[in-house]
Amino acid sequence: MNDKENDNVVFIGNKPFMNYITSVVIQFTSKNRDEVIVKARGKWISRAVDVVEMVRKRFLKDKNIQIKQVRIDSDEVENKEGKKINVSLIEITLGR
């Protein structure tokens, strides 16, 4: 995937909560995107849901941002012991 394809994607992790909200809001306002994808894996899934809901209900409530698609899946990753484990992932597509 090149940078252009990843340009409207916000990956959720361990940064402060407001950083992710700001990223999504900037995508819709400053960068004038019609669609933003919020992605998270494992323990960060609930944070992704919280970010999406805060953006829709508090920060951009006048912009009528909708959840267009929710995709759930799992990735096989190697843990610290070298054992392969499945990690859940979520991809939430927001749009105008």
mmCIF file of N, CA and C in Angstrom:
data_model
loop_
_atom_site.group_PDB
_atom_site.id
_atom_site.type_symbol
_atom_site.label_atom_id
_atom_site.label_comp_id
_atom_site.label_asym_id
_atom_site.label_seq_id
_atom_site.Cartn_x
_atom_site.Cartn_y
_atom_site.Cartn_z
ATOM 1 N N MET A 1 0.835 -1.175 0.000
ATOM 2 C CA MET A 1 0.000 0.000 0.000
ATOM 3 C C MET A 1 0.883 1.243 0.000
ATOM 4 N N ASN A 2 0.613 2.167 -0.880
ATOM 5 C CA ASN A 2 1.427 3.372 -0.887
ATOM 6 C C ASN A 2 0.858 4.418 0.065
ATOM 7 N N ASP A 3 1.584 5.522 0.252
ATOM 8 C CA ASP A 3 1.174 6.553 1.212
ATOM 9 C C ASP A 3 -0.163 7.181 0.850
ATOM 10 N N LYS A 4 -0.450 7.307 -0.428
ATOM 11 C CA LYS A 4 -1.709 7.926 -0.860
ATOM 12 C C LYS A 4 -2.902 7.099 -0.391
ATOM 13 N N GLU A 5 -2.803 5.790 -0.458
ATOM 14 C CA GLU A 5 -3.887 4.910 -0.022
ATOM 15 C C GLU A 5 -4.059 4.956 1.495
ATOM 16 N N ASN A 6 -2.976 5.183 2.228
ATOM 17 C CA ASN A 6 -3.004 5.211 3.692
ATOM 18 C C ASN A 6 -3.289 6.600 4.246
ATOM 19 N N ASP A 7 -3.433 7.565 3.376
ATOM 20 C CA ASP A 7 -3.562 8.963 3.774
ATOM 21 C C ASP A 7 -4.788 9.253 4.628
ATOM 22 N N ASN A 8 -5.875 8.525 4.413
ATOM 23 C CA ASN A 8 -7.101 8.798 5.165
ATOM 24 C C ASN A 8 -7.349 7.745 6.245
ATOM 25 N N VAL A 9 -6.286 7.056 6.672
ATOM 26 C CA VAL A 9 -6.398 6.009 7.686
ATOM 27 C C VAL A 9 -5.788 6.500 8.998
ATOM 28 N N VAL A 10 -6.522 6.280 10.102
ATOM 29 C CA VAL A 10 -6.019 6.619 11.434
ATOM 30 C C VAL A 10 -5.870 5.301 12.198
ATOM 31 N N PHE A 11 -4.626 4.960 12.556
ATOM 32 C CA PHE A 11 -4.346 3.741 13.316
ATOM 33 C C PHE A 11 -4.369 4.063 14.803
ATOM 34 N N ILE A 12 -5.176 3.343 15.564
ATOM 35 C CA ILE A 12 -5.316 3.589 16.994
ATOM 36 C C ILE A 12 -4.287 2.770 17.765
ATOM 37 N N GLY A 13 -3.635 3.421 18.742
ATOM 38 C CA GLY A 13 -2.633 2.746 19.562
ATOM 39 C C GLY A 13 -2.566 3.380 20.932
ATOM 40 N N ASN A 14 -1.338 3.591 21.442
ATOM 41 C CA ASN A 14 -1.196 4.057 22.818
ATOM 42 C C ASN A 14 -0.921 5.546 22.973
ATOM 43 N N LYS A 15 -1.101 6.330 21.915
ATOM 44 C CA LYS A 15 -0.963 7.781 22.048
ATOM 45 C C LYS A 15 -2.151 8.319 22.848
ATOM 46 N N PRO A 16 -2.061 9.558 23.330
ATOM 47 C CA PRO A 16 -3.201 10.132 24.060
ATOM 48 C C PRO A 16 -4.475 10.134 23.207
ATOM 49 N N PHE A 17 -5.583 9.858 23.863
ATOM 50 C CA PHE A 17 -6.898 9.723 23.220
ATOM 51 C C PHE A 17 -7.222 10.883 22.274
ATOM 52 N N MET A 18 -6.968 12.113 22.728
ATOM 53 C CA MET A 18 -7.323 13.289 21.917
ATOM 54 C C MET A 18 -6.528 13.377 20.619
ATOM 55 N N ASN A 19 -5.349 12.782 20.566
ATOM 56 C CA ASN A 19 -4.567 12.785 19.322
ATOM 57 C C ASN A 19 -5.342 12.132 18.183
ATOM 58 N N TYR A 20 -6.036 11.039 18.494
ATOM 59 C CA TYR A 20 -6.776 10.307 17.465
ATOM 60 C C TYR A 20 -8.018 11.072 17.040
ATOM 61 N N ILE A 21 -8.690 11.681 17.997
ATOM 62 C CA ILE A 21 -9.867 12.489 17.665
ATOM 63 C C ILE A 21 -9.444 13.647 16.766
ATOM 64 N N THR A 22 -8.354 14.317 17.133
ATOM 65 C CA THR A 22 -7.835 15.429 16.335
ATOM 66 C C THR A 22 -7.487 14.968 14.921
ATOM 67 N N SER A 23 -6.855 13.807 14.795
ATOM 68 C CA SER A 23 -6.493 13.286 13.468
ATOM 69 C C SER A 23 -7.716 13.073 12.587
ATOM 70 N N VAL A 24 -8.762 12.476 13.149
ATOM 71 C CA VAL A 24 -9.977 12.222 12.371
ATOM 72 C C VAL A 24 -10.646 13.541 11.990
ATOM 73 N N VAL A 25 -10.745 14.459 12.940
ATOM 74 C CA VAL A 25 -11.376 15.751 12.674
ATOM 75 C C VAL A 25 -10.621 16.501 11.571
ATOM 76 N N ILE A 26 -9.295 16.502 11.636
ATOM 77 C CA ILE A 26 -8.481 17.173 10.608
ATOM 78 C C ILE A 26 -8.715 16.550 9.232
ATOM 79 N N GLN A 27 -8.833 15.231 9.180
ATOM 80 C CA GLN A 27 -9.087 14.554 7.898
ATOM 81 C C GLN A 27 -10.366 15.091 7.247
ATOM 82 N N PHE A 28 -11.414 15.241 8.059
ATOM 83 C CA PHE A 28 -12.696 15.707 7.523
ATOM 84 C C PHE A 28 -12.729 17.211 7.272
ATOM 85 N N THR A 29 -12.043 17.999 8.083
ATOM 86 C CA THR A 29 -12.130 19.456 7.954
ATOM 87 C C THR A 29 -11.015 20.009 7.064
ATOM 88 N N SER A 30 -9.794 20.037 7.557
ATOM 89 C CA SER A 30 -8.677 20.628 6.809
ATOM 90 C C SER A 30 -8.383 19.919 5.494
ATOM 91 N N LYS A 31 -8.400 18.589 5.525
ATOM 92 C CA LYS A 31 -8.065 17.831 4.312
ATOM 93 C C LYS A 31 -9.295 17.518 3.460
ATOM 94 N N ASN A 32 -10.464 17.894 3.958
ATOM 95 C CA ASN A 32 -11.723 17.773 3.226
ATOM 96 C C ASN A 32 -11.999 16.374 2.669
ATOM 97 N N ARG A 33 -11.715 15.347 3.445
ATOM 98 C CA ARG A 33 -11.954 13.963 3.025
ATOM 99 C C ARG A 33 -13.445 13.642 3.095
ATOM 100 N N ASP A 34 -13.880 12.773 2.207
ATOM 101 C CA ASP A 34 -15.260 12.279 2.252
ATOM 102 C C ASP A 34 -15.340 11.020 3.098
ATOM 103 N N GLU A 35 -14.170 10.375 3.288
ATOM 104 C CA GLU A 35 -14.115 9.116 4.026
ATOM 105 C C GLU A 35 -12.846 9.055 4.856
ATOM 106 N N VAL A 36 -12.986 8.554 6.081
ATOM 107 C CA VAL A 36 -11.831 8.328 6.957
ATOM 108 C C VAL A 36 -11.988 6.931 7.544
ATOM 109 N N ILE A 37 -10.893 6.176 7.585
ATOM 110 C CA ILE A 37 -10.915 4.815 8.115
ATOM 111 C C ILE A 37 -10.159 4.799 9.443
ATOM 112 N N VAL A 38 -10.811 4.285 10.473
ATOM 113 C CA VAL A 38 -10.190 4.145 11.795
ATOM 114 C C VAL A 38 -9.907 2.660 11.988
ATOM 115 N N LYS A 39 -8.631 2.322 12.234
ATOM 116 C CA LYS A 39 -8.227 0.920 12.381
ATOM 117 C C LYS A 39 -7.609 0.682 13.750
ATOM 118 N N ALA A 40 -7.865 -0.514 14.303
ATOM 119 C CA ALA A 40 -7.251 -0.881 15.583
ATOM 120 C C ALA A 40 -7.157 -2.393 15.685
ATOM 121 N N ARG A 41 -6.216 -2.848 16.523
ATOM 122 C CA ARG A 41 -6.060 -4.281 16.791
ATOM 123 C C ARG A 41 -6.078 -4.531 18.277
ATOM 124 N N GLY A 42 -6.527 -5.733 18.633
ATOM 125 C CA GLY A 42 -6.450 -6.201 20.021
ATOM 126 C C GLY A 42 -7.099 -5.283 21.028
ATOM 127 N N LYS A 43 -6.329 -4.947 22.069
ATOM 128 C CA LYS A 43 -6.885 -4.168 23.180
ATOM 129 C C LYS A 43 -7.254 -2.737 22.797
ATOM 130 N N TRP A 44 -6.846 -2.272 21.618
ATOM 131 C CA TRP A 44 -7.141 -0.907 21.191
ATOM 132 C C TRP A 44 -8.485 -0.788 20.471
ATOM 133 N N ILE A 45 -9.173 -1.909 20.257
ATOM 134 C CA ILE A 45 -10.458 -1.883 19.537
ATOM 135 C C ILE A 45 -11.485 -1.005 20.245
ATOM 136 N N SER A 46 -11.600 -1.132 21.557
ATOM 137 C CA SER A 46 -12.593 -0.321 22.274
ATOM 138 C C SER A 46 -12.255 1.170 22.177
ATOM 139 N N ARG A 47 -10.973 1.501 22.140
ATOM 140 C CA ARG A 47 -10.568 2.896 21.991
ATOM 141 C C ARG A 47 -10.963 3.419 20.608
ATOM 142 N N ALA A 48 -10.852 2.580 19.590
ATOM 143 C CA ALA A 48 -11.259 2.982 18.233
ATOM 144 C C ALA A 48 -12.749 3.316 18.199
ATOM 145 N N VAL A 49 -13.553 2.476 18.848
ATOM 146 C CA VAL A 49 -14.993 2.717 18.918
ATOM 147 C C VAL A 49 -15.264 4.030 19.655
ATOM 148 N N ASP A 50 -14.563 4.262 20.766
ATOM 149 C CA ASP A 50 -14.729 5.504 21.525
ATOM 150 C C ASP A 50 -14.362 6.733 20.687
ATOM 151 N N VAL A 51 -13.272 6.648 19.935
ATOM 152 C CA VAL A 51 -12.846 7.762 19.076
ATOM 153 C C VAL A 51 -13.924 8.067 18.044
ATOM 154 N N VAL A 52 -14.416 7.027 17.375
ATOM 155 C CA VAL A 52 -15.450 7.205 16.345
ATOM 156 C C VAL A 52 -16.695 7.864 16.936
ATOM 157 N N GLU A 53 -17.134 7.385 18.084
ATOM 158 C CA GLU A 53 -18.348 7.924 18.697
ATOM 159 C C GLU A 53 -18.155 9.368 19.173
ATOM 160 N N MET A 54 -16.994 9.677 19.729
ATOM 161 C CA MET A 54 -16.720 11.057 20.171
ATOM 162 C C MET A 54 -16.700 12.017 18.979
ATOM 163 N N VAL A 55 -16.078 11.581 17.884
ATOM 164 C CA VAL A 55 -16.025 12.422 16.682
ATOM 165 C C VAL A 55 -17.438 12.670 16.164
ATOM 166 N N ARG A 56 -18.236 11.617 16.057
ATOM 167 C CA ARG A 56 -19.588 11.740 15.501
ATOM 168 C C ARG A 56 -20.532 12.529 16.404
ATOM 169 N N LYS A 57 -20.479 12.294 17.708
ATOM 170 C CA LYS A 57 -21.486 12.854 18.612
ATOM 171 C C LYS A 57 -21.087 14.165 19.293
ATOM 172 N N ARG A 58 -19.777 14.491 19.303
ATOM 173 C CA ARG A 58 -19.349 15.722 19.984
ATOM 174 C C ARG A 58 -18.621 16.691 19.064
ATOM 175 N N PHE A 59 -17.600 16.184 18.361
ATOM 176 C CA PHE A 59 -16.719 17.092 17.640
ATOM 177 C C PHE A 59 -17.216 17.471 16.248
ATOM 178 N N LEU A 60 -17.874 16.562 15.568
ATOM 179 C CA LEU A 60 -18.382 16.860 14.219
ATOM 180 C C LEU A 60 -19.875 16.576 14.108
ATOM 181 N N LYS A 61 -20.609 16.800 15.187
ATOM 182 C CA LYS A 61 -22.023 16.420 15.165
ATOM 183 C C LYS A 61 -22.825 17.218 14.142
ATOM 184 N N ASP A 62 -22.392 18.439 13.819
ATOM 185 C CA ASP A 62 -23.080 19.250 12.801
ATOM 186 C C ASP A 62 -22.722 18.839 11.373
ATOM 187 N N LYS A 63 -21.719 17.970 11.210
ATOM 188 C CA LYS A 63 -21.260 17.562 9.867
ATOM 189 C C LYS A 63 -21.944 16.285 9.368
ATOM 190 N N ASN A 64 -22.790 15.683 10.198
ATOM 191 C CA ASN A 64 -23.532 14.482 9.822
ATOM 192 C C ASN A 64 -22.622 13.340 9.349
ATOM 193 N N ILE A 65 -21.595 13.041 10.135
ATOM 194 C CA ILE A 65 -20.667 11.945 9.830
ATOM 195 C C ILE A 65 -21.352 10.624 10.177
ATOM 196 N N GLN A 66 -21.335 9.700 9.235
ATOM 197 C CA GLN A 66 -21.990 8.397 9.400
ATOM 198 C C GLN A 66 -20.957 7.266 9.411
ATOM 199 N N ILE A 67 -21.332 6.156 10.037
ATOM 200 C CA ILE A 67 -20.521 4.947 9.941
ATOM 201 C C ILE A 67 -20.976 4.232 8.675
ATOM 202 N N LYS A 68 -20.075 4.164 7.692
ATOM 203 C CA LYS A 68 -20.418 3.550 6.411
ATOM 204 C C LYS A 68 -20.223 2.043 6.432
ATOM 205 N N GLN A 69 -19.175 1.614 7.130
ATOM 206 C CA GLN A 69 -18.850 0.183 7.133
ATOM 207 C C GLN A 69 -18.035 -0.154 8.370
ATOM 208 N N VAL A 70 -18.267 -1.349 8.910
ATOM 209 C CA VAL A 70 -17.443 -1.875 9.992
ATOM 210 C C VAL A 70 -16.962 -3.249 9.540
ATOM 211 N N ARG A 71 -15.646 -3.420 9.527
ATOM 212 C CA ARG A 71 -15.072 -4.695 9.113
ATOM 213 C C ARG A 71 -14.307 -5.262 10.293
ATOM 214 N N ILE A 72 -14.600 -6.522 10.624
ATOM 215 C CA ILE A 72 -13.843 -7.189 11.684
ATOM 216 C C ILE A 72 -13.116 -8.381 11.080
ATOM 217 N N ASP A 73 -11.958 -8.679 11.637
ATOM 218 C CA ASP A 73 -11.113 -9.738 11.096
ATOM 219 C C ASP A 73 -10.119 -10.130 12.176
ATOM 220 N N SER A 74 -9.154 -10.954 11.822
ATOM 221 C CA SER A 74 -8.063 -11.255 12.739
ATOM 222 C C SER A 74 -6.768 -11.395 11.955
ATOM 223 N N ASP A 75 -5.679 -11.042 12.603
ATOM 224 C CA ASP A 75 -4.335 -11.152 12.035
ATOM 225 C C ASP A 75 -3.583 -12.192 12.832
ATOM 226 N N GLU A 76 -2.750 -12.969 12.152
ATOM 227 C CA GLU A 76 -1.881 -13.905 12.853
ATOM 228 C C GLU A 76 -0.546 -13.204 13.083
ATOM 229 N N VAL A 77 -0.175 -13.051 14.351
ATOM 230 C CA VAL A 77 1.093 -12.396 14.686
ATOM 231 C C VAL A 77 1.901 -13.300 15.606
ATOM 232 N N GLU A 78 3.182 -12.992 15.702
ATOM 233 C CA GLU A 78 4.061 -13.772 16.568
ATOM 234 C C GLU A 78 4.226 -13.043 17.893
ATOM 235 N N ASN A 79 3.996 -13.739 19.002
ATOM 236 C CA ASN A 79 4.159 -13.097 20.308
ATOM 237 C C ASN A 79 5.626 -13.117 20.736
ATOM 238 N N LYS A 80 5.923 -12.619 21.924
ATOM 239 C CA LYS A 80 7.309 -12.513 22.401
ATOM 240 C C LYS A 80 8.014 -13.859 22.505
ATOM 241 N N GLU A 81 7.229 -14.908 22.747
ATOM 242 C CA GLU A 81 7.811 -16.253 22.866
ATOM 243 C C GLU A 81 7.995 -16.926 21.503
ATOM 244 N N GLY A 82 7.616 -16.221 20.429
ATOM 245 C CA GLY A 82 7.759 -16.779 19.089
ATOM 246 C C GLY A 82 6.586 -17.648 18.653
ATOM 247 N N LYS A 83 5.543 -17.658 19.456
ATOM 248 C CA LYS A 83 4.351 -18.461 19.158
ATOM 249 C C LYS A 83 3.377 -17.641 18.314
ATOM 250 N N LYS A 84 2.755 -18.265 17.320
ATOM 251 C CA LYS A 84 1.783 -17.559 16.480
ATOM 252 C C LYS A 84 0.438 -17.484 17.204
ATOM 253 N N ILE A 85 -0.101 -16.256 17.272
ATOM 254 C CA ILE A 85 -1.404 -16.046 17.911
ATOM 255 C C ILE A 85 -2.282 -15.194 16.993
ATOM 256 N N ASN A 86 -3.587 -15.307 17.166
ATOM 257 C CA ASN A 86 -4.520 -14.479 16.402
ATOM 258 C C ASN A 86 -4.880 -13.243 17.222
ATOM 259 N N VAL A 87 -4.853 -12.097 16.542
ATOM 260 C CA VAL A 87 -5.225 -10.835 17.171
ATOM 261 C C VAL A 87 -6.394 -10.260 16.385
ATOM 262 N N SER A 88 -7.468 -9.904 17.098
ATOM 263 C CA SER A 88 -8.641 -9.329 16.451
ATOM 264 C C SER A 88 -8.316 -7.940 15.915
ATOM 265 N N LEU A 89 -9.013 -7.549 14.846
ATOM 266 C CA LEU A 89 -8.853 -6.205 14.326
ATOM 267 C C LEU A 89 -10.197 -5.662 13.883
ATOM 268 N N ILE A 90 -10.296 -4.345 13.886
ATOM 269 C CA ILE A 90 -11.510 -3.667 13.443
ATOM 270 C C ILE A 90 -11.117 -2.517 12.533
ATOM 271 N N GLU A 91 -11.962 -2.278 11.553
ATOM 272 C CA GLU A 91 -11.766 -1.195 10.607
ATOM 273 C C GLU A 91 -13.107 -0.500 10.468
ATOM 274 N N ILE A 92 -13.206 0.738 10.916
ATOM 275 C CA ILE A 92 -14.462 1.480 10.879
ATOM 276 C C ILE A 92 -14.319 2.594 9.841
ATOM 277 N N THR A 93 -15.168 2.549 8.819
ATOM 278 C CA THR A 93 -15.139 3.571 7.772
ATOM 279 C C THR A 93 -16.203 4.612 8.065
ATOM 280 N N LEU A 94 -15.747 5.856 8.193
ATOM 281 C CA LEU A 94 -16.644 6.980 8.433
ATOM 282 C C LEU A 94 -16.773 7.783 7.143
ATOM 283 N N GLY A 95 -17.949 8.323 6.911
ATOM 284 C CA GLY A 95 -18.143 9.140 5.707
ATOM 285 C C GLY A 95 -19.197 10.203 5.910
ATOM 286 N N ARG A 96 -19.201 11.148 4.978
ATOM 287 C CA ARG A 96 -20.189 12.233 5.013
ATOM 288 C C ARG A 96 -21.503 11.756 4.437
#
